[in-house]
């Protein structure tokens, strides 16, 4: 199928067409018999007519299934009694309520899409969200069909001693031919996307948790036996998450057992199947020797995220896939608050905002932009996006901030109580919040159905005579594919005013003394109109406004700060997030200086104000070291790119490096002193303070290694060789690889070789090793990446390896991916297109995800944009392109 043919075959699905199913499936009894090379799935469905729908047709989903048998109420159906296509089985049942039995044959060993039942190394496992269950058996594979599941699994006892599914184990035993079976029953009704099963030779660790009402829950984490020593952190995180959900949301766990299984081949991070979460090994396994601090934090966050889904997603689920953000946005909000409570709130906020602004803002400005509740899609797998997750989280956060903690909790209590066991919509969520607070959230609803990042242009005026200070705020949201003219959003804008001596007390013109909050230096302005003014009274001096504190809304701010204003905020703002923001803004201005100087052929001089701020920061040992590390890190290239009208990636890369080098040079002594101060090898600890120290130390190291002399090189090598944890070892290796200096490059070669030798049996470490080389910005990147793909450590069927090599090269190696000087290579664009062609046949979900760097072609300057577009056009001609890639390619070219 090329693009013209696909156009007719591909169907767009619209939210407005939603209809309930014609039938419900009350009970689902599965018998799954796994044999080497083939698996037989027998299903018995207890079906009831949905009287609310007229149609009598039962239209079941099914893909890659070989139908062996079909019966209604025990009677075999003749072929004339049903219609079979590649994706469906439909029939008109003779009665309203009946049992439908089918028997199908599937081949998990040949399933490379990693959706449905598939084999990963030594085990069989499933991934059903969003539409994978239909690759296991014929079914109404949609989230509003909720059923009571009983699953009988059988397999060879030696190769698959462990047999798991959702719920509680109700029977097990031996069979003939050295086979055995297990029967699991899940007492909670659920949609098929939450179904899971696992069969394999797995080891596990076990613990228990006593819930708030005194129930004992058995907790098990299953892994390949070699990984058994790396599960403790995930287990501790799980118990913390269970306690936190009881305390913060009043949510108790609802089964006797909670299991996590780690698999190596997995399309994403993890999956919240009821009582049986399945995880990518990268989100479960952790040990100080093999896992960086970021890796530890990811495990904690993902374990919590999947656990929290038990209420936000499983107990209360989505009516249809347009509602995806109902569960994902809310659950990301829950996990980010959990992580903030486990570590530092400001640091977590800085990390989340940097991620959102670099990646989600780019998505929102590109051809795949969509509201957090889209109105249409072709392939739902393409909608597990940063917008649904990260912007969805910000929308829930805005509601939480507008309501305040007590009312938000009342709202979530009402939502859970009212909709437990139901499949609902984002409106139901907002309605609960509106009801408890008495607030009208109608206009707020635009966050759910308009895409794009609002831009707030802010001007101010100070009148010395009346001592009034006025902020005037206009909002504008650029057009996105679904909508060009946007209605104004309801935007909470948290502000403070900074005077010469610090924070000023705030009184809005319509406030009386009784209205004033106890902390009177901070206010949330609710923007609802296209242009709106807010007047502050009794302002003693012209202040510097501290805007969008804690990033109170996912918007862009345009305010004409002078560099001196930014310096004032960087030092005096009481809001930690905004101090960070001021330093980032100042750094952005300096990077702009470099961009402008380079564009006009002038020479670049570093604005000493940035150096001074950095110097002051480096001299304040009492500052939170994790925050310090972030404040001393220049904005990422992706973030800088977001600020440009047209992106010249090479110019951005060069300008950022220039600024970094200039800072490294100007502050060499300061970076050295802080590094020396922190470099002593201390016993490893994973607490927040130790993590903060490592991150500050390694930021200093990366500056010191900018133009390393003998001394710096040996400091770096010493850290590489003597590190007692992966954070320090990897930071040193990264600094070596990234140093633009021949001696360092030689040392890097050796270090890479010895690192591989040391860690070649640790897949997750090898992935980091691959990713680092794929990110290596030295010339010759494409050749290196091609060589990596021939390396024994590479596996073209494993998503983690694909992401490590192809994803890192195309997403995080600007000078090589965009190196268009060699016309044959056309940057990495032709390389990426070729990889997508090869992958698409095996794993369309991963192929479609890899496309994203090319989809942004319109944002780039010529000739980058043209060359990217050519590759997309060629892909569009590709016969047999998957629906996943078809949707992304066609929307990118539209
Ligand atoms: N709900 C899953 C994502 C499933 C993606 C399917 N293509 C993981 C999560 O968000 O928790
Ligand atoms: Zn999720």
CSV table of C-alpha atoms in Angstrom, one decimal, residues 1 115 178 343 380 577:
chain,number,residue,atom,x,y,z
A,1,UNK,CA,0.0,0.0,0.0
A,115,UNK,CA,1.8,-6.3,21.0
A,178,UNK,CA,5.6,-32.7,31.6
A,343,UNK,CA,12.9,14.0,46.9
A,380,UNK,CA,-4.3,5.1,18.6
A,577,UNK,CA,11.8,27.7,40.3
